[in-house]
XYZ file of C-alpha atoms in Angstrom:
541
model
C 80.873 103.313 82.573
C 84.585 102.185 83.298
C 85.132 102.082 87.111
C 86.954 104.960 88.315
C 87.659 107.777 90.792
C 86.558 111.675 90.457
C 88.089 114.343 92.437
C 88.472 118.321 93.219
C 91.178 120.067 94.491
C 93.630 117.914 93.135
C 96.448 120.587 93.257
C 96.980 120.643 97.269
C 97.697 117.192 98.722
C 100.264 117.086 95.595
C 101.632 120.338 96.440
C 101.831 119.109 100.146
C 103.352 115.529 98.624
C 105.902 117.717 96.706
C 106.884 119.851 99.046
C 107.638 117.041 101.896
C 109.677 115.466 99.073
C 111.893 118.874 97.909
C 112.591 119.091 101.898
C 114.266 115.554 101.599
C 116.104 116.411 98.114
C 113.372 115.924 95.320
C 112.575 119.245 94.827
C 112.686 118.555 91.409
C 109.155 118.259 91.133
C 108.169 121.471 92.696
C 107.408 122.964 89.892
C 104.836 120.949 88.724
C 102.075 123.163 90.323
C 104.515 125.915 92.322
C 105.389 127.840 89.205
C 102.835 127.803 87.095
C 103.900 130.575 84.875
C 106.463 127.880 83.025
C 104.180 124.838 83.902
C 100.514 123.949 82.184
C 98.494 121.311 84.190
C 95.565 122.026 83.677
C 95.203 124.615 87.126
C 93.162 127.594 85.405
C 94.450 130.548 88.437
C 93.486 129.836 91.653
C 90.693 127.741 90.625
C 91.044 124.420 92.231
C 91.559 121.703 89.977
C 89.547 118.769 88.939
C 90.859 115.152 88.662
C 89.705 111.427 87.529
C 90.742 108.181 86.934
C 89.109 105.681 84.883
C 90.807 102.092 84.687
C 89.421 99.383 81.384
C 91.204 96.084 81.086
C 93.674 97.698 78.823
C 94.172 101.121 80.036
C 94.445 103.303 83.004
C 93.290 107.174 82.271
C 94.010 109.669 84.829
C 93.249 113.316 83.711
C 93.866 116.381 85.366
C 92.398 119.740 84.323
C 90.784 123.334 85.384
C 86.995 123.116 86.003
C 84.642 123.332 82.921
C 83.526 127.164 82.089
C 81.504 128.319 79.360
C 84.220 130.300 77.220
C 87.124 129.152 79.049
C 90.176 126.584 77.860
C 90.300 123.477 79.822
C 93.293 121.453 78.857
C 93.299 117.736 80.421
C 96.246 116.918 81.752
C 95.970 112.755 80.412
C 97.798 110.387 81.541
C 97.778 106.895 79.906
C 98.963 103.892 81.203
C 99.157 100.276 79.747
C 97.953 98.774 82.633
C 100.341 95.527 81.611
C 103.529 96.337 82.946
C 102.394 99.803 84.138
C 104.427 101.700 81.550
C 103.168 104.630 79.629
C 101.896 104.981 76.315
C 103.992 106.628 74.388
C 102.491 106.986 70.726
C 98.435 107.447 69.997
C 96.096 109.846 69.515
C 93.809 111.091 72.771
C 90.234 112.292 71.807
C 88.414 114.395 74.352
C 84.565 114.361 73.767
C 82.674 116.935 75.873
C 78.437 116.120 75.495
C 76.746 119.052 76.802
C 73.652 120.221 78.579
C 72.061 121.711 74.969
C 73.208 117.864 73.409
C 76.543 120.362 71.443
C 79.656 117.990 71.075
C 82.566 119.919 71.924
C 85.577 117.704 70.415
C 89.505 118.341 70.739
C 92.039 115.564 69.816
C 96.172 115.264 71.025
C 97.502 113.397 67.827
C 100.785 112.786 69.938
C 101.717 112.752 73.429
C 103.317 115.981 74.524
C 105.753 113.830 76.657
C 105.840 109.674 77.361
C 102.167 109.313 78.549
C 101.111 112.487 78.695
C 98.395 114.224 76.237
C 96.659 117.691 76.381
C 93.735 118.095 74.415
C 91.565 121.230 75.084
C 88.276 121.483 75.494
C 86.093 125.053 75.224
C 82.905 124.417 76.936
C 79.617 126.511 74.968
C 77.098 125.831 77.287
C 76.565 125.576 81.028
C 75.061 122.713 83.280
C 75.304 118.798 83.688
C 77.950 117.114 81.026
C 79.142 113.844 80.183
C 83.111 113.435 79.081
C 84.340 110.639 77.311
C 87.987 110.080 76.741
C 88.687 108.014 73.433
C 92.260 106.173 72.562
C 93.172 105.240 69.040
C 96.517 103.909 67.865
C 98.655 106.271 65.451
C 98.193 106.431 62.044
C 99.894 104.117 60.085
C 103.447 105.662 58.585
C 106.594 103.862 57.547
C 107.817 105.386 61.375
C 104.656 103.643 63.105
C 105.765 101.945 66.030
C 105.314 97.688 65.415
C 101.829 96.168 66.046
C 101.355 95.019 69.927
C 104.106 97.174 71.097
C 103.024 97.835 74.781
C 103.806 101.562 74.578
C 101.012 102.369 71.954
C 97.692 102.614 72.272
C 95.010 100.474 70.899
C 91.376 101.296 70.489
C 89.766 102.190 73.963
C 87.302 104.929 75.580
C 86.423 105.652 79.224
C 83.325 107.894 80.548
C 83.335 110.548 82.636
C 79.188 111.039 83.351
C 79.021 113.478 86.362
C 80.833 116.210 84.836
C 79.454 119.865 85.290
C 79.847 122.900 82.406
C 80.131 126.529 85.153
C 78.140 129.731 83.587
C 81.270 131.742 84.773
C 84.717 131.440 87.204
C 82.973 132.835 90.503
C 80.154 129.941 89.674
C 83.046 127.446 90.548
C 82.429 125.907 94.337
C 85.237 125.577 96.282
C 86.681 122.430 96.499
C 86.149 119.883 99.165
C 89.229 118.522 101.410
C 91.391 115.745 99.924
C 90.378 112.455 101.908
C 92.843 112.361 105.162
C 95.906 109.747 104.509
C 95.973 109.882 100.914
C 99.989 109.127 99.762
C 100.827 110.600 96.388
C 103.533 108.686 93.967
C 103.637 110.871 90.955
C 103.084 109.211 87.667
C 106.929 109.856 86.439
C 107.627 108.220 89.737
C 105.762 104.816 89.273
C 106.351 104.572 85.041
C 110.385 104.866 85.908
C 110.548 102.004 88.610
C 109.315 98.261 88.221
C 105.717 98.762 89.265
C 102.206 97.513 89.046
C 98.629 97.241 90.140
C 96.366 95.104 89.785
C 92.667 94.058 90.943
C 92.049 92.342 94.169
C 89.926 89.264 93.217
C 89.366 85.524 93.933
C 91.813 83.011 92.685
C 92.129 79.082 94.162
C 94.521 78.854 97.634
C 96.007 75.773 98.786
C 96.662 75.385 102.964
C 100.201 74.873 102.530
C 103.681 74.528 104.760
C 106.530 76.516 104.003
C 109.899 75.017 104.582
C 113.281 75.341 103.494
C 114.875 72.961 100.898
C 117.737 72.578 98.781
C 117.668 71.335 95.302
C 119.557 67.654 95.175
C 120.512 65.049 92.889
C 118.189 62.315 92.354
C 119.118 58.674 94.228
C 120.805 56.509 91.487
C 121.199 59.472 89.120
C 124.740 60.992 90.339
C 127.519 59.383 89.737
C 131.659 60.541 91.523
C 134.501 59.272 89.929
C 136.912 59.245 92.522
C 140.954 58.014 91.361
C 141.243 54.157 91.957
C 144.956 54.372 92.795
C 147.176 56.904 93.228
C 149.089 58.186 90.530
C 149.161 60.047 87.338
C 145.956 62.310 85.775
C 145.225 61.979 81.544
C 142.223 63.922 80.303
C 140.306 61.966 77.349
C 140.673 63.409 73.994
C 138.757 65.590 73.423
C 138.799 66.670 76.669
C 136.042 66.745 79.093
C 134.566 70.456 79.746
C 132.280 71.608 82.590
C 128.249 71.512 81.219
C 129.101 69.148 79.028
C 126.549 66.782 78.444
C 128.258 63.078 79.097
C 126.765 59.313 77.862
C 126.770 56.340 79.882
C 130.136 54.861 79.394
C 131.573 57.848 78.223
C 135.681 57.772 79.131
C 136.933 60.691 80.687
C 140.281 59.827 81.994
C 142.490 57.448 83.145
C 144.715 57.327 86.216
C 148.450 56.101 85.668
C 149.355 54.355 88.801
C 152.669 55.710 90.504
C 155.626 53.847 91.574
C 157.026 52.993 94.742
C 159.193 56.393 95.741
C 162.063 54.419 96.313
C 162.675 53.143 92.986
C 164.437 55.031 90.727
C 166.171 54.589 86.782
C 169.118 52.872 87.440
C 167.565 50.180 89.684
C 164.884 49.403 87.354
C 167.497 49.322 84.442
C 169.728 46.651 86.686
C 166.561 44.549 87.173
C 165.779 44.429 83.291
C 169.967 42.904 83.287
C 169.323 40.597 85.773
C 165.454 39.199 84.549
C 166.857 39.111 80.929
C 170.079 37.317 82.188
C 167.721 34.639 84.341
C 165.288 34.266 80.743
C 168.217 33.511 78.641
C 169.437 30.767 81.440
C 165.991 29.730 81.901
C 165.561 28.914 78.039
C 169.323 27.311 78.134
C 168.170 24.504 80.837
C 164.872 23.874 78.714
C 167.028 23.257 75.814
C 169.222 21.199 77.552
C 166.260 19.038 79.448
C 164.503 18.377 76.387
C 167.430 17.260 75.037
C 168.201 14.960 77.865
C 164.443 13.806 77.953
C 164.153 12.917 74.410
C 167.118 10.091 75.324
C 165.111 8.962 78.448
C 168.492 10.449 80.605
C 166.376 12.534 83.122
C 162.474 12.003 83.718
C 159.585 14.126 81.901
C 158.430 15.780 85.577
C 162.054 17.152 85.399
C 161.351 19.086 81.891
C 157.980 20.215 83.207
C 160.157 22.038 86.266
C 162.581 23.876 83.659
C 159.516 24.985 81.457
C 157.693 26.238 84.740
C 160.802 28.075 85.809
C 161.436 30.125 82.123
C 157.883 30.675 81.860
C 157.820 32.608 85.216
C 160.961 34.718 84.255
C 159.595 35.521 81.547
C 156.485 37.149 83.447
C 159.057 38.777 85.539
C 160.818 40.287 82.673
C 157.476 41.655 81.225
C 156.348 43.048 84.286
C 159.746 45.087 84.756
C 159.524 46.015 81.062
C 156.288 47.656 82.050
C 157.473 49.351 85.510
C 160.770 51.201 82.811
C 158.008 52.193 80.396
C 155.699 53.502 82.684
C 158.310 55.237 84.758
C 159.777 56.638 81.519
C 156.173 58.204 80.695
C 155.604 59.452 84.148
C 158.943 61.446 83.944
C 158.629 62.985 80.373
C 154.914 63.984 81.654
C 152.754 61.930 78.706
C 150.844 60.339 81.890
C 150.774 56.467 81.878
C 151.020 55.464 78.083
C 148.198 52.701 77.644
C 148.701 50.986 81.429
C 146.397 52.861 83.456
C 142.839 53.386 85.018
C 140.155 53.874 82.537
C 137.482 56.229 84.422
C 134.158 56.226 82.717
C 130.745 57.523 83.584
C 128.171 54.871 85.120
C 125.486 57.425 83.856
C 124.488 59.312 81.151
C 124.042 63.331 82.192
C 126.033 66.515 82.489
C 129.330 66.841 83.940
C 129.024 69.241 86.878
C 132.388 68.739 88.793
C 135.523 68.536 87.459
C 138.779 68.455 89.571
C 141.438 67.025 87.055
C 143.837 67.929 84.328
C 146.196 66.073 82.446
C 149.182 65.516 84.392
C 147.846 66.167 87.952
C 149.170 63.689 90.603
C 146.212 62.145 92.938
C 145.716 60.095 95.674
C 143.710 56.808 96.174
C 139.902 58.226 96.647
C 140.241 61.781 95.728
C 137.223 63.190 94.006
C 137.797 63.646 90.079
C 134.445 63.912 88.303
C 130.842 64.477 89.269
C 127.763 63.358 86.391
C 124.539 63.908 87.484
C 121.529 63.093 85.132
C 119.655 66.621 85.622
C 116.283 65.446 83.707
C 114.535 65.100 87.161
C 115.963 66.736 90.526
C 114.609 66.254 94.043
C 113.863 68.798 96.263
C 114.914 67.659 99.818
C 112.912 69.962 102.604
C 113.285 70.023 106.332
C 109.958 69.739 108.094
C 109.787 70.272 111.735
C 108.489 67.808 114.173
C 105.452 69.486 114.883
C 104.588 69.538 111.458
C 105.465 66.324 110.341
C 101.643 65.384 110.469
C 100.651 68.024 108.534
C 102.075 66.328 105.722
C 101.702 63.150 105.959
C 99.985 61.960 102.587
C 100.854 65.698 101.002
C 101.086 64.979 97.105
C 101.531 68.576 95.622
C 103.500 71.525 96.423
C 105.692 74.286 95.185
C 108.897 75.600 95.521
C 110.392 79.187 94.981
C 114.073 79.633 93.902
C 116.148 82.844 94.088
C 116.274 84.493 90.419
C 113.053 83.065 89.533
C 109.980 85.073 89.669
C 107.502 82.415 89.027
C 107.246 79.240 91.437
C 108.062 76.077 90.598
C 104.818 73.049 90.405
C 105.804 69.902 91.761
C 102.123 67.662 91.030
C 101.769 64.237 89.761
C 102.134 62.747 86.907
C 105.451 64.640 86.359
C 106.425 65.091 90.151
C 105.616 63.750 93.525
C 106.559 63.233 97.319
C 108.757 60.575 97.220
C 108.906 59.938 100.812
C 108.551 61.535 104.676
C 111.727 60.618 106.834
C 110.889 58.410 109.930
C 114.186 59.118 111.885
C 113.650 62.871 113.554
C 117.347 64.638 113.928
C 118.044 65.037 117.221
C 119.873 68.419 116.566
C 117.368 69.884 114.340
C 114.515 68.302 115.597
C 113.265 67.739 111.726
C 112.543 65.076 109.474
C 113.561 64.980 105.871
C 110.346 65.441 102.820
C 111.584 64.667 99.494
C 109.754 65.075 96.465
C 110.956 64.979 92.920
C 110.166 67.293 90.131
C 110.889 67.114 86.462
C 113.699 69.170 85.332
C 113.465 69.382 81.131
C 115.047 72.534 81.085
C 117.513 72.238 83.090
C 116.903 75.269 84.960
C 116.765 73.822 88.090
C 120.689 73.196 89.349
C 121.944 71.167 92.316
C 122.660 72.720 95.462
C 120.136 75.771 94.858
C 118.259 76.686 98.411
C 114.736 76.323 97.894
C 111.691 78.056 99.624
C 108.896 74.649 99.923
C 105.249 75.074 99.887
C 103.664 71.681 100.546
C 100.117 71.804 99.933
C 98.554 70.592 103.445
C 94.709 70.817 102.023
C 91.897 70.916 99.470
C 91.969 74.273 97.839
C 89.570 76.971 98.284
C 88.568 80.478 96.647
C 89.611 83.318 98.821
C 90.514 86.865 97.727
C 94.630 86.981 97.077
C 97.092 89.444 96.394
C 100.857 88.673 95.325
C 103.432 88.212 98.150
C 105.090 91.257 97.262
C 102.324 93.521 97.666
C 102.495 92.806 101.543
C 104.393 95.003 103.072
C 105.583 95.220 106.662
C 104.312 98.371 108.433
C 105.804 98.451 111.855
C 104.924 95.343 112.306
C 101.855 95.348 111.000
C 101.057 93.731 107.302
C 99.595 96.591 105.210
C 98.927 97.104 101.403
C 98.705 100.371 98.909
C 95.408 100.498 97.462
C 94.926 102.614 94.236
C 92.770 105.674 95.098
C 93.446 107.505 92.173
C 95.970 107.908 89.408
C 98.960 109.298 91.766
C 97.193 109.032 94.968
C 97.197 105.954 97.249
C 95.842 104.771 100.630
C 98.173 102.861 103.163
C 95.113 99.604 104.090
C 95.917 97.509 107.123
C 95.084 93.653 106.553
C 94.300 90.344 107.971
C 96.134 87.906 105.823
C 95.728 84.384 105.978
C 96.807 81.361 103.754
C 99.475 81.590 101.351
C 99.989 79.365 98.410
C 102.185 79.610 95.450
C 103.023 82.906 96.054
C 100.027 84.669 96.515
C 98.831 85.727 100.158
C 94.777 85.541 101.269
C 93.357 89.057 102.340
C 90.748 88.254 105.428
C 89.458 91.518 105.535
C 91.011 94.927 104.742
C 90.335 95.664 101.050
C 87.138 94.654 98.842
C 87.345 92.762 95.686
C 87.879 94.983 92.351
C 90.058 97.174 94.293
C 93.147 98.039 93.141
C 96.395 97.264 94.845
C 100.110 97.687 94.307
C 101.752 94.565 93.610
C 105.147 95.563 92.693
C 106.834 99.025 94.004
C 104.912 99.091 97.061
C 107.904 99.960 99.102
C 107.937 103.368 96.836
C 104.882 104.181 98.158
C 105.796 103.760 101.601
C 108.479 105.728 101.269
C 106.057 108.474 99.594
C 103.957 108.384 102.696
C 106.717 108.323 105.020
C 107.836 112.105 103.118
C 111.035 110.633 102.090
C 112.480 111.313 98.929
C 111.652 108.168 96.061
C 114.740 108.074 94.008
C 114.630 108.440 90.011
C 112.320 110.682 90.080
C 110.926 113.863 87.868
C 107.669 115.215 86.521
C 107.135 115.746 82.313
C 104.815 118.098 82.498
């Protein structure tokens, strides 16, 4: 038999739920069991209704209908859930199976669902006394319009038992129905399938002793590379130009830097110094003309002719060098940047370009900050860890990390990541020490700069029963969870927590293993139990 809940009575705590929530503005839903003239839920009069739950590893069923009487239409109210996801089914077929006292099979079948996870097969009991129900799922028939194999919202082949089920001889043989268990919150099933939601077993799973702390994702030492402008001057881009995320090689040229001229000098200066070098080389080469001349008939001595070479060969240099100065200034002023003199600025390391502050033409300064590379294949995560915990991790060679817009943590464990080292100098401001620890970063998903939330495994791990952080919620002050009582109905469970590892939280004491707790929505229900309205909300009966 699939574990479950059975209940009577079902119609008043929901009619007390729905009512609280129309007085807050979701009165929506009032007519689920106020007007029953327009509304079928199974409620046969004012007979009270009868409700179960029945959860498999696939499915949860949660059936409402009028108590069994020989004669009398009992439609089930079923509600089917894909327990993955918590979304419901929304094509199948529902068989209802009613075994009774005499061994008769009453059968009815829902070939559809009368709305997203709802189906109403009806049973007509024959025969009074003890009965057992079973509940049968079975995915459409095939068409050309079936819905595509392992889509979550149909049904695949499943049954639950109901096995303490009673057939009445008559209406007036009906007991009255006993009080609804004090506390119970009801979330309607429209309510939870709309919203991101989910429950799931309480059970054992392996918890690390850990340390949280808070980190920030960094480049690794040696792997970051800023190419700051050597000299002041005169920005050119490489061709193609260099984008942001694009990946770079070592050695790759991404600019150079034309160096600027002195303010002071201007066109016609530098075209009066070409005049004057040129007029000082043609002189120079004269008086080496001239010497060698006078050398060759032993009229002045050889150290002389040495002198006169010296002399042309350093106007020449002279002459060149101004040359250069007119070209380059020429360059700077039409905008083309420094011709071929320049600073060639290429990356010491292969990577991906994730800072870029120049464009062609841009005037810098000595030192200002043009490009960043950082080789993103490994990362390290740099946490703070207070003094008094510095001990704590001391020889700590596994933990994990949580980043904003990630639901699943992050494994830093040997071989592909490590602590890398424990800072000995404490900061005398924050009174921490620095943990580093590097992580492998394949993906790339993990990007410099991103704050971090650090859980540095501080111990061996150990079995303990665990529910998902999120399914804590804070009460007052006080940590509580939603246990699963029913299909819509819910009981607010005060808990001891303890450890926390990798995102899941230890449960001391407070709920049993195999219950069934919210791990994602439980603010919904805490809003249901507080009587305010849960927005989104509506009922498809």
């Amino acid at each position: 038999m699939s574990p479950g809940s059975w209940r009577r009575g079902a119609s008043l705590p929901r009619a007390v739920a729905l009512a609280a929530l129309g007085a807050l503005g979701a009165a929506a839903c009032g007519e689920r069991h106020a007007d029953r003239a327009d509304h079928d839920h199974g409620e046969d009069g004012d007979a009270p209704a009868v409700a179960f739950t029945r959860w498999t590893a696939t499915h949860e069923v949660f059936a409402e209908h009028p108590p069994f009487v020989v004669g009398g239409a009992s439609r089930l109210a079923t509600h089917v859930t894909r327990r993955a996801g918590h979304r419901p089914i929304t094509a199948g077929v529902v068989v209802a199976e009613l075994r009774q006292a005499d061994g008769a099979v009453v059968t009815a079948r829902a070939e559809a669902p009368a709305s997203a996870g709802l189906f109403r097969p009806e049973l007509v009991p024959t025969a009074a006394g003890p009965c057992t129900l079973t509940v049968r799922l079975e995915p459409p028939p095939l068409s050309p319009a079936s819905p595509a194999v392992g889509d979550p919202a149909v049904a695949t082949a499943d049954r639950v038992d109901v096995e303490d089920c009673v057939v009445h001889a008559s209406a007036a043989a009906v007991p009255a129905a006993p009080d609804e268990p004090a506390g119970r919150i009801t979330l309607l099933k429209d309510q939870a399938w709309t919203r991101d939601f989910a429950v799931d077993d309480v059970g054992p799973r392996d918890l690390t002793p850990t340390l949280r702390a808070s980190g920030e994702i960094r480049a690794t030492a040696g792997r970051e590379a800023r190419l700051t402008a050597p000299v002041g001057g005169r920005v050119v881009l490489a061709t193609p130009p260099p984008v942001l995320g694009m990946s770079i090689e070592r050695g790759q040229l991404l600019g150079t830097v034309a160096p600027r001229l002195a303010d002071a000098v201007d066109r016609p200066t530098l075209v009066a110094e070409l005049r004057q070098l040129r007029a000082e080389v043609t002189a120079a080469e004269g008086q080496v003309a001239r010497d060698q001349r006078m050398a060759a008939d032993g009229a002045i001595p050889a150290r002389q002719l040495d002198e006169a070479r010296t002399r042309l060969e350093v106007a020449r240099a002279r002459l060149a060098g101004a040359e250069g100065r007119m070209a380059q200034f020429d360059a700077g002023a039409s905008g083309r940047g420094g011709g071929r003199a320049g600073f060639q600025l290429r990356a010491p390391v292969a990577g991906t370009l994730v800072e870029l502050r120049a464009t062609s033409g841009q005037s810098v300064e000595a030192g200002e900050l043009l490009f960043t590379v950082v080789d993103l294949s490994r990362v390290w995560v740099h946490a703070d860890i207070f003094e008094p915990d510095i001990a704590r991790v001391e020889g700590a060679t596994r933990a994990t990390f949580r980043i904003d817009g990630h639901a699943q943590p992050f494994e830093i464990a040997p071989p592909d990541g490590g602590v890398v080292t424990v800072g000995k100098l404490v900061d005398r401001h924050s009174r921490t020490v620095p943990m580093i620890v590097e992580v492998g970063n394949p993906e790339g998903r993990l990007r410099v700069g991103s704050f971090a939330t650090v859980f540095i495994a501080t111990g061996a791990p150990r079995q303990a029963l665990a529910v998902p952080d999120d399914a804590i919620v804070d009460d007052a002050g006080r940590e509580v969870v939603y246990v699963q009582a029913g299909g819509e109905s819910f009981e607010r469970r005060p808990v001891t927590t303890g450890i926390r590892s990798g995102g899941w939280t230890e449960l001391v004491d407070g709920v049993a293993a195999g219950e069934r707790v919210v791990t994602r929505g439980a603010y919904a229900v805490k809003l249901a139990g507080a009587g305010a309205a849960v927005p989104s909300h509506g009922h498809a009966h």
